[in-house]
Amino acid sequence: MELAWMLGITALAGVGGTGLGGAAGCLLRRESSRAISLLLSFAAGVMVAVVCFDLLTDALTPDPDGNPPALLVLAGVLIGYGAVDALNRLLSRGPEIPEGRGGLLLAGLVMAAAIALHNVPEGMVIGASFAAGGRPDTLSRGGLVMAAVIGLHNIPEGMAVSAPMISGGMPKPKAAAAAAATGAPTVLGAALGYAVGALGPRMLAAALSFASGAMLYVVFGELLPEANGLWRSRAPALAAVVGILVGMLVVLL
């Protein structure tokens, strides 16, 4: 029963988050770049808090002999970071985007494919967090928190998909639906992360550390640079700090 609920919650975070962003992209104009910047920064701060105060602390839980799997966690974080980095490098080698409305539509389609693939490791974060709960009869609070964080983070991604599609001539309902569809692979990633994490303490530590590395790349390689590019101000930095504090309170309460 928990697995079914976990997949449903993940679908809500993945498909619902990108779908909401896609719908917002149909309504918002360029003047919303400051709001998007603050949203990205806040989501980045919450992710940092969840990684540091939840995922990594669970991954470093000592084994029956009292030894924390520090080297395993270190390797897992680096592998997770490197895997998402390699995926992004691969996706960046796409076709040249022509100018004009057709180019905007193609840019939106390329962005949709990139985000869809990118959502697989993000889903693993949710699945591994639920597996860390350790009780098959209840839903993990850590998993629920991570699903909420991923859903928040998916909103601007959905906007990044629908906006160029609409500018390229695609009807708004279809653009919003395409944005929502990019969140579907999150469910696949969640099932994979949960399956690996349920194999035992060592595999759970590996899954959590891999997920942590993937999230750290998303934060420092994507969200914060994008937020600073949208608004050159101290406000995004403050939003990130507020996000860290909010994330810390959510994890600790």
PDB file of C-alpha atoms in Angstrom:
ATOM      1  CA  MET A   1       0.000   0.000   0.000  1.00  0.00           C
ATOM      2  CA  GLU A   2       2.836   2.391   0.825  1.00  0.00           C
ATOM      3  CA  LEU A   3       4.389   1.827  -2.613  1.00  0.00           C
ATOM      4  CA  ALA A   4       1.142   2.776  -4.354  1.00  0.00           C
ATOM      5  CA  TRP A   5       0.799   5.902  -2.224  1.00  0.00           C
ATOM      6  CA  MET A   6       4.446   6.771  -2.826  1.00  0.00           C
ATOM      7  CA  LEU A   7       4.028   6.507  -6.595  1.00  0.00           C
ATOM      8  CA  GLY A   8       0.849   8.576  -6.459  1.00  0.00           C
ATOM      9  CA  ILE A   9       2.508  11.294  -4.391  1.00  0.00           C
ATOM     10  CA  THR A  10       5.494  11.263  -6.737  1.00  0.00           C
ATOM     11  CA  ALA A  11       3.194  11.635  -9.741  1.00  0.00           C
ATOM     12  CA  LEU A  12       1.561  14.608  -8.030  1.00  0.00           C
ATOM     13  CA  ALA A  13       4.970  16.197  -7.425  1.00  0.00           C
ATOM     14  CA  GLY A  14       6.311  15.391 -10.902  1.00  0.00           C
ATOM     15  CA  VAL A  15       3.380  15.690 -13.275  1.00  0.00           C
ATOM     16  CA  GLY A  16       1.489  18.120 -11.054  1.00  0.00           C
ATOM     17  CA  GLY A  17       4.494  20.380 -10.472  1.00  0.00           C
ATOM     18  CA  THR A  18       5.539  20.659 -14.107  1.00  0.00           C
ATOM     19  CA  GLY A  19       1.900  20.886 -15.178  1.00  0.00           C
ATOM     20  CA  LEU A  20       1.303  23.773 -12.787  1.00  0.00           C
ATOM     21  CA  GLY A  21       4.423  25.456 -14.126  1.00  0.00           C
ATOM     22  CA  GLY A  22       3.253  24.871 -17.681  1.00  0.00           C
ATOM     23  CA  ALA A  23      -0.081  26.473 -16.901  1.00  0.00           C
ATOM     24  CA  ALA A  24       1.664  29.398 -15.222  1.00  0.00           C
ATOM     25  CA  GLY A  25       3.825  29.800 -18.308  1.00  0.00           C
ATOM     26  CA  CYS A  26       0.640  30.396 -20.285  1.00  0.00           C
ATOM     27  CA  LEU A  27      -0.245  33.346 -18.059  1.00  0.00           C
ATOM     28  CA  LEU A  28       2.934  35.024 -16.862  1.00  0.00           C
ATOM     29  CA  ARG A  29       4.946  37.520 -18.853  1.00  0.00           C
ATOM     30  CA  ARG A  30       8.593  38.523 -18.798  1.00  0.00           C
ATOM     31  CA  GLU A  31       8.009  40.849 -15.874  1.00  0.00           C
ATOM     32  CA  SER A  32       7.659  37.713 -13.744  1.00  0.00           C
ATOM     33  CA  SER A  33      11.398  36.931 -14.003  1.00  0.00           C
ATOM     34  CA  ARG A  34      12.021  38.344 -10.518  1.00  0.00           C
ATOM     35  CA  ALA A  35       9.329  36.128  -9.020  1.00  0.00           C
ATOM     36  CA  ILE A  36      10.775  33.100 -10.818  1.00  0.00           C
ATOM     37  CA  SER A  37      14.247  33.994  -9.536  1.00  0.00           C
ATOM     38  CA  LEU A  38      13.005  34.114  -5.941  1.00  0.00           C
ATOM     39  CA  LEU A  39      11.115  30.842  -6.376  1.00  0.00           C
ATOM     40  CA  LEU A  40      14.205  29.099  -7.772  1.00  0.00           C
ATOM     41  CA  SER A  41      16.411  30.440  -4.987  1.00  0.00           C
ATOM     42  CA  PHE A  42      13.958  29.467  -2.273  1.00  0.00           C
ATOM     43  CA  ALA A  43      13.585  25.955  -3.713  1.00  0.00           C
ATOM     44  CA  ALA A  44      17.380  25.652  -3.882  1.00  0.00           C
ATOM     45  CA  GLY A  45      17.702  26.606  -0.221  1.00  0.00           C
ATOM     46  CA  VAL A  46      15.067  24.082   0.841  1.00  0.00           C
ATOM     47  CA  MET A  47      16.877  21.376  -1.155  1.00  0.00           C
ATOM     48  CA  VAL A  48      20.202  22.150   0.526  1.00  0.00           C
ATOM     49  CA  ALA A  49      18.570  21.876   3.947  1.00  0.00           C
ATOM     50  CA  VAL A  50      16.855  18.585   3.110  1.00  0.00           C
ATOM     51  CA  VAL A  51      20.072  17.111   1.711  1.00  0.00           C
ATOM     52  CA  CYS A  52      22.223  18.187   4.665  1.00  0.00           C
ATOM     53  CA  PHE A  53      19.767  17.657   7.535  1.00  0.00           C
ATOM     54  CA  ASP A  54      17.828  14.656   6.242  1.00  0.00           C
ATOM     55  CA  LEU A  55      19.241  12.632   3.331  1.00  0.00           C
ATOM     56  CA  LEU A  56      22.906  12.662   4.327  1.00  0.00           C
ATOM     57  CA  THR A  57      22.206  12.179   8.033  1.00  0.00           C
ATOM     58  CA  ASP A  58      20.124   9.090   7.204  1.00  0.00           C
ATOM     59  CA  ALA A  59      22.804   7.845   4.793  1.00  0.00           C
ATOM     60  CA  LEU A  60      25.466   8.172   7.523  1.00  0.00           C
ATOM     61  CA  THR A  61      23.531   6.034  10.017  1.00  0.00           C
ATOM     62  CA  PRO A  62      26.091   3.631  11.586  1.00  0.00           C
ATOM     63  CA  ASP A  63      25.970  -0.044  10.643  1.00  0.00           C
ATOM     64  CA  PRO A  64      25.385  -2.781  13.292  1.00  0.00           C
ATOM     65  CA  ASP A  65      29.082  -2.536  14.229  1.00  0.00           C
ATOM     66  CA  GLY A  66      28.756   1.177  14.915  1.00  0.00           C
ATOM     67  CA  ASN A  67      30.705   2.318  11.843  1.00  0.00           C
ATOM     68  CA  PRO A  68      29.151   5.040   9.656  1.00  0.00           C
ATOM     69  CA  PRO A  69      29.512   4.304   5.917  1.00  0.00           C
ATOM     70  CA  ALA A  70      31.419   7.530   5.322  1.00  0.00           C
ATOM     71  CA  LEU A  71      33.403   6.379   2.274  1.00  0.00           C
ATOM     72  CA  LEU A  72      30.310   4.883   0.655  1.00  0.00           C
ATOM     73  CA  VAL A  73      28.394   8.112   1.169  1.00  0.00           C
ATOM     74  CA  LEU A  74      31.272  10.201  -0.147  1.00  0.00           C
ATOM     75  CA  ALA A  75      31.511   8.081  -3.283  1.00  0.00           C
ATOM     76  CA  GLY A  76      27.730   8.076  -3.732  1.00  0.00           C
ATOM     77  CA  VAL A  77      27.497  11.871  -3.561  1.00  0.00           C
ATOM     78  CA  LEU A  78      30.275  12.305  -6.119  1.00  0.00           C
ATOM     79  CA  ILE A  79      28.766   9.683  -8.436  1.00  0.00           C
ATOM     80  CA  GLY A  80      25.310  11.253  -8.183  1.00  0.00           C
ATOM     81  CA  TYR A  81      26.703  14.701  -8.898  1.00  0.00           C
ATOM     82  CA  GLY A  82      28.782  13.415 -11.807  1.00  0.00           C
ATOM     83  CA  ALA A  83      25.914  11.408 -13.291  1.00  0.00           C
ATOM     84  CA  VAL A  84      23.593  14.403 -13.537  1.00  0.00           C
ATOM     85  CA  ASP A  85      26.427  16.570 -14.823  1.00  0.00           C
ATOM     86  CA  ALA A  86      27.206  14.002 -17.544  1.00  0.00           C
ATOM     87  CA  LEU A  87      23.521  13.778 -18.447  1.00  0.00           C
ATOM     88  CA  ASN A  88      23.283  17.544 -18.823  1.00  0.00           C
ATOM     89  CA  ARG A  89      26.440  17.639 -20.960  1.00  0.00           C
ATOM     90  CA  LEU A  90      24.985  14.941 -23.202  1.00  0.00           C
ATOM     91  CA  LEU A  91      21.697  16.781 -23.567  1.00  0.00           C
ATOM     92  CA  SER A  92      23.463  20.071 -24.332  1.00  0.00           C
ATOM     93  CA  ARG A  93      24.854  18.538 -27.530  1.00  0.00           C
ATOM     94  CA  GLY A  94      21.484  18.757 -29.213  1.00  0.00           C
ATOM     95  CA  PRO A  95      20.671  20.204 -32.622  1.00  0.00           C
ATOM     96  CA  GLU A  96      21.197  23.874 -33.380  1.00  0.00           C
ATOM     97  CA  ILE A  97      18.021  25.840 -32.751  1.00  0.00           C
ATOM     98  CA  PRO A  98      16.972  27.948 -35.772  1.00  0.00           C
ATOM     99  CA  GLU A  99      15.629  31.459 -35.329  1.00  0.00           C
ATOM    100  CA  GLY A 100      11.960  32.365 -35.601  1.00  0.00           C
ATOM    101  CA  ARG A 101       8.739  30.772 -34.334  1.00  0.00           C
ATOM    102  CA  GLY A 102       9.787  27.320 -35.531  1.00  0.00           C
ATOM    103  CA  GLY A 103      13.000  27.665 -33.575  1.00  0.00           C
ATOM    104  CA  LEU A 104      11.124  28.589 -30.424  1.00  0.00           C
ATOM    105  CA  LEU A 105       8.888  25.553 -30.783  1.00  0.00           C
ATOM    106  CA  LEU A 106      11.908  23.291 -31.300  1.00  0.00           C
ATOM    107  CA  ALA A 107      13.615  24.874 -28.293  1.00  0.00           C
ATOM    108  CA  GLY A 108      10.588  24.017 -26.184  1.00  0.00           C
ATOM    109  CA  LEU A 109      10.601  20.411 -27.409  1.00  0.00           C
ATOM    110  CA  VAL A 110      14.322  20.042 -26.683  1.00  0.00           C
ATOM    111  CA  MET A 111      13.785  21.533 -23.225  1.00  0.00           C
ATOM    112  CA  ALA A 112      10.924  19.097 -22.614  1.00  0.00           C
ATOM    113  CA  ALA A 113      13.094  16.092 -23.522  1.00  0.00           C
ATOM    114  CA  ALA A 114      15.941  17.332 -21.326  1.00  0.00           C
ATOM    115  CA  ILE A 115      13.692  17.906 -18.311  1.00  0.00           C
ATOM    116  CA  ALA A 116      11.968  14.546 -18.775  1.00  0.00           C
ATOM    117  CA  LEU A 117      15.310  12.706 -18.585  1.00  0.00           C
ATOM    118  CA  HIS A 118      16.443  14.974 -15.783  1.00  0.00           C
ATOM    119  CA  ASN A 119      13.402  14.012 -13.710  1.00  0.00           C
ATOM    120  CA  VAL A 120      14.500  10.359 -13.382  1.00  0.00           C
ATOM    121  CA  PRO A 121      17.261  11.045 -10.782  1.00  0.00           C
ATOM    122  CA  GLU A 122      14.960  13.542  -9.086  1.00  0.00           C
ATOM    123  CA  GLY A 123      12.392  10.782  -8.700  1.00  0.00           C
ATOM    124  CA  MET A 124      15.090   8.580  -7.175  1.00  0.00           C
ATOM    125  CA  VAL A 125      15.456  11.191  -4.446  1.00  0.00           C
ATOM    126  CA  ILE A 126      11.801  10.795  -3.513  1.00  0.00           C
ATOM    127  CA  GLY A 127      11.896   6.994  -3.655  1.00  0.00           C
ATOM    128  CA  ALA A 128      15.064   6.733  -1.577  1.00  0.00           C
ATOM    129  CA  SER A 129      13.614   9.150   0.979  1.00  0.00           C
ATOM    130  CA  PHE A 130      10.510   6.997   1.368  1.00  0.00           C
ATOM    131  CA  ALA A 131      12.673   3.871   1.672  1.00  0.00           C
ATOM    132  CA  ALA A 132      14.606   5.562   4.469  1.00  0.00           C
ATOM    133  CA  GLY A 133      11.399   5.726   6.527  1.00  0.00           C
ATOM    134  CA  GLY A 134      11.886   2.084   7.434  1.00  0.00           C
ATOM    135  CA  ARG A 135       8.219   1.341   8.178  1.00  0.00           C
ATOM    136  CA  PRO A 136       6.222  -0.302   5.388  1.00  0.00           C
ATOM    137  CA  ASP A 137       2.877   0.501   7.009  1.00  0.00           C
ATOM    138  CA  THR A 138       3.298   4.286   7.078  1.00  0.00           C
ATOM    139  CA  LEU A 139       4.439   6.995   4.713  1.00  0.00           C
ATOM    140  CA  SER A 140       7.822   8.529   5.507  1.00  0.00           C
ATOM    141  CA  ARG A 141       7.710  12.173   6.525  1.00  0.00           C
ATOM    142  CA  GLY A 142      11.072  12.648   4.836  1.00  0.00           C
ATOM    143  CA  GLY A 143       9.637  11.282   1.620  1.00  0.00           C
ATOM    144  CA  LEU A 144       6.649  13.622   1.831  1.00  0.00           C
ATOM    145  CA  VAL A 145       8.924  16.594   2.445  1.00  0.00           C
ATOM    146  CA  MET A 146      11.144  15.680  -0.490  1.00  0.00           C
ATOM    147  CA  ALA A 147       8.121  15.189  -2.768  1.00  0.00           C
ATOM    148  CA  ALA A 148       6.908  18.667  -1.822  1.00  0.00           C
ATOM    149  CA  VAL A 149      10.357  20.138  -2.495  1.00  0.00           C
ATOM    150  CA  ILE A 150      10.623  18.435  -5.884  1.00  0.00           C
ATOM    151  CA  GLY A 151       7.121  19.596  -6.766  1.00  0.00           C
ATOM    152  CA  LEU A 152       8.069  23.188  -5.909  1.00  0.00           C
ATOM    153  CA  HIS A 153      11.234  22.898  -7.957  1.00  0.00           C
ATOM    154  CA  ASN A 154       9.294  21.508 -10.941  1.00  0.00           C
ATOM    155  CA  ILE A 155       7.108  24.610 -11.293  1.00  0.00           C
ATOM    156  CA  PRO A 156       9.744  26.808 -12.995  1.00  0.00           C
ATOM    157  CA  GLU A 157      10.818  23.813 -15.090  1.00  0.00           C
ATOM    158  CA  GLY A 158       7.277  23.519 -16.448  1.00  0.00           C
ATOM    159  CA  MET A 159       7.317  27.222 -17.232  1.00  0.00           C
ATOM    160  CA  ALA A 160      10.608  26.787 -19.118  1.00  0.00           C
ATOM    161  CA  VAL A 161       8.923  24.150 -21.309  1.00  0.00           C
ATOM    162  CA  SER A 162       5.604  25.830 -22.090  1.00  0.00           C
ATOM    163  CA  ALA A 163       6.784  29.411 -22.649  1.00  0.00           C
ATOM    164  CA  PRO A 164       8.873  28.796 -25.819  1.00  0.00           C
ATOM    165  CA  MET A 165       6.279  26.368 -27.168  1.00  0.00           C
ATOM    166  CA  ILE A 166       3.563  28.998 -26.871  1.00  0.00           C
ATOM    167  CA  SER A 167       5.828  31.617 -28.454  1.00  0.00           C
ATOM    168  CA  GLY A 168       6.458  29.146 -31.277  1.00  0.00           C
ATOM    169  CA  GLY A 169       2.747  28.838 -32.067  1.00  0.00           C
ATOM    170  CA  MET A 170       1.623  25.796 -30.056  1.00  0.00           C
ATOM    171  CA  PRO A 171      -1.843  26.180 -28.472  1.00  0.00           C
ATOM    172  CA  LYS A 172      -1.653  26.938 -24.757  1.00  0.00           C
ATOM    173  CA  PRO A 173      -3.524  23.791 -23.584  1.00  0.00           C
ATOM    174  CA  LYS A 174      -1.159  21.555 -25.582  1.00  0.00           C
ATOM    175  CA  ALA A 175       1.899  23.411 -24.253  1.00  0.00           C
ATOM    176  CA  ALA A 176       0.699  22.999 -20.661  1.00  0.00           C
ATOM    177  CA  ALA A 177      -0.013  19.297 -21.285  1.00  0.00           C
ATOM    178  CA  ALA A 178       3.458  18.804 -22.781  1.00  0.00           C
ATOM    179  CA  ALA A 179       4.990  20.431 -19.707  1.00  0.00           C
ATOM    180  CA  ALA A 180       3.008  18.116 -17.419  1.00  0.00           C
ATOM    181  CA  ALA A 181       4.131  15.061 -19.410  1.00  0.00           C
ATOM    182  CA  THR A 182       7.783  15.878 -18.727  1.00  0.00           C
ATOM    183  CA  GLY A 183       7.142  15.069 -15.053  1.00  0.00           C
ATOM    184  CA  ALA A 184       6.066  11.474 -15.745  1.00  0.00           C
ATOM    185  CA  PRO A 185       9.616   9.995 -15.605  1.00  0.00           C
ATOM    186  CA  THR A 186       9.772  11.153 -11.978  1.00  0.00           C
ATOM    187  CA  VAL A 187       7.554   8.175 -11.103  1.00  0.00           C
ATOM    188  CA  LEU A 188       9.975   5.754 -12.778  1.00  0.00           C
ATOM    189  CA  GLY A 189      12.862   7.255 -10.844  1.00  0.00           C
ATOM    190  CA  ALA A 190      10.935   7.008  -7.574  1.00  0.00           C
ATOM    191  CA  ALA A 191      10.234   3.313  -8.114  1.00  0.00           C
ATOM    192  CA  LEU A 192      13.912   2.706  -8.864  1.00  0.00           C
ATOM    193  CA  GLY A 193      15.115   4.679  -5.841  1.00  0.00           C
ATOM    194  CA  TYR A 194      12.665   2.895  -3.542  1.00  0.00           C
ATOM    195  CA  ALA A 195      13.617  -0.550  -4.867  1.00  0.00           C
ATOM    196  CA  VAL A 196      17.336   0.075  -4.370  1.00  0.00           C
ATOM    197  CA  GLY A 197      16.860   1.626  -0.942  1.00  0.00           C
ATOM    198  CA  ALA A 198      14.750  -1.310   0.259  1.00  0.00           C
ATOM    199  CA  LEU A 199      17.539  -3.840  -0.418  1.00  0.00           C
ATOM    200  CA  GLY A 200      19.304  -3.172   2.870  1.00  0.00           C
ATOM    201  CA  PRO A 201      21.155  -0.519   4.922  1.00  0.00           C
ATOM    202  CA  ARG A 202      24.166  -0.347   2.591  1.00  0.00           C
ATOM    203  CA  MET A 203      22.068  -0.015  -0.540  1.00  0.00           C
ATOM    204  CA  LEU A 204      19.885   2.555   1.209  1.00  0.00           C
ATOM    205  CA  ALA A 205      22.978   4.597   2.113  1.00  0.00           C
ATOM    206  CA  ALA A 206      24.141   4.332  -1.513  1.00  0.00           C
ATOM    207  CA  ALA A 207      20.735   5.422  -2.854  1.00  0.00           C
ATOM    208  CA  LEU A 208      20.462   8.340  -0.432  1.00  0.00           C
ATOM    209  CA  SER A 209      23.991   9.562  -1.139  1.00  0.00           C
ATOM    210  CA  PHE A 210      23.495   9.259  -4.918  1.00  0.00           C
ATOM    211  CA  ALA A 211      20.260  11.221  -4.594  1.00  0.00           C
ATOM    212  CA  SER A 212      22.041  13.837  -2.476  1.00  0.00           C
ATOM    213  CA  GLY A 213      24.734  14.307  -5.110  1.00  0.00           C
ATOM    214  CA  ALA A 214      22.108  14.643  -7.836  1.00  0.00           C
ATOM    215  CA  MET A 215      20.259  17.283  -5.817  1.00  0.00           C
ATOM    216  CA  LEU A 216      23.439  19.218  -5.055  1.00  0.00           C
ATOM    217  CA  TYR A 217      24.166  19.428  -8.772  1.00  0.00           C
ATOM    218  CA  VAL A 218      20.634  20.681  -9.434  1.00  0.00           C
ATOM    219  CA  VAL A 219      21.056  23.346  -6.748  1.00  0.00           C
ATOM    220  CA  PHE A 220      24.543  24.634  -7.514  1.00  0.00           C
ATOM    221  CA  GLY A 221      24.731  23.818 -11.204  1.00  0.00           C
ATOM    222  CA  GLU A 222      21.263  24.908 -12.285  1.00  0.00           C
ATOM    223  CA  LEU A 223      18.886  26.587  -9.847  1.00  0.00           C
ATOM    224  CA  LEU A 224      21.153  29.202  -8.282  1.00  0.00           C
ATOM    225  CA  PRO A 225      22.932  30.216 -11.527  1.00  0.00           C
ATOM    226  CA  GLU A 226      19.553  30.496 -13.267  1.00  0.00           C
ATOM    227  CA  ALA A 227      18.117  32.538 -10.398  1.00  0.00           C
ATOM    228  CA  ASN A 228      21.076  34.937 -10.430  1.00  0.00           C
ATOM    229  CA  GLY A 229      20.821  35.262 -14.205  1.00  0.00           C
ATOM    230  CA  LEU A 230      17.168  36.256 -13.969  1.00  0.00           C
ATOM    231  CA  TRP A 231      17.710  38.895 -11.290  1.00  0.00           C
ATOM    232  CA  ARG A 232      21.083  40.416 -10.436  1.00  0.00           C
ATOM    233  CA  SER A 233      20.301  41.320  -6.854  1.00  0.00           C
ATOM    234  CA  ARG A 234      20.900  40.290  -3.253  1.00  0.00           C
ATOM    235  CA  ALA A 235      17.274  39.211  -3.010  1.00  0.00           C
ATOM    236  CA  PRO A 236      17.798  35.710  -4.538  1.00  0.00           C
ATOM    237  CA  ALA A 237      20.592  35.045  -2.017  1.00  0.00           C
ATOM    238  CA  LEU A 238      18.265  36.022   0.828  1.00  0.00           C
ATOM    239  CA  ALA A 239      15.544  33.787  -0.605  1.00  0.00           C
ATOM    240  CA  ALA A 240      18.005  30.879  -0.638  1.00  0.00           C
ATOM    241  CA  VAL A 241      18.918  31.489   3.011  1.00  0.00           C
ATOM    242  CA  VAL A 242      15.243  31.661   3.949  1.00  0.00           C
ATOM    243  CA  GLY A 243      14.741  28.409   2.037  1.00  0.00           C
ATOM    244  CA  ILE A 244      17.507  26.729   4.042  1.00  0.00           C
ATOM    245  CA  LEU A 245      15.958  27.869   7.325  1.00  0.00           C
ATOM    246  CA  VAL A 246      12.475  26.768   6.281  1.00  0.00           C
ATOM    247  CA  GLY A 247      13.802  23.416   5.087  1.00  0.00           C
ATOM    248  CA  MET A 248      15.658  22.929   8.373  1.00  0.00           C
ATOM    249  CA  LEU A 249      12.516  23.630  10.386  1.00  0.00           C
ATOM    250  CA  VAL A 250      10.448  21.269   8.231  1.00  0.00           C
ATOM    251  CA  VAL A 251      12.988  18.458   8.697  1.00  0.00           C
ATOM    252  CA  LEU A 252      13.460  18.990  12.438  1.00  0.00           C
ATOM    253  CA  LEU A 253       9.849  19.595  13.482  1.00  0.00           C
TER     254      LEU A 253
END
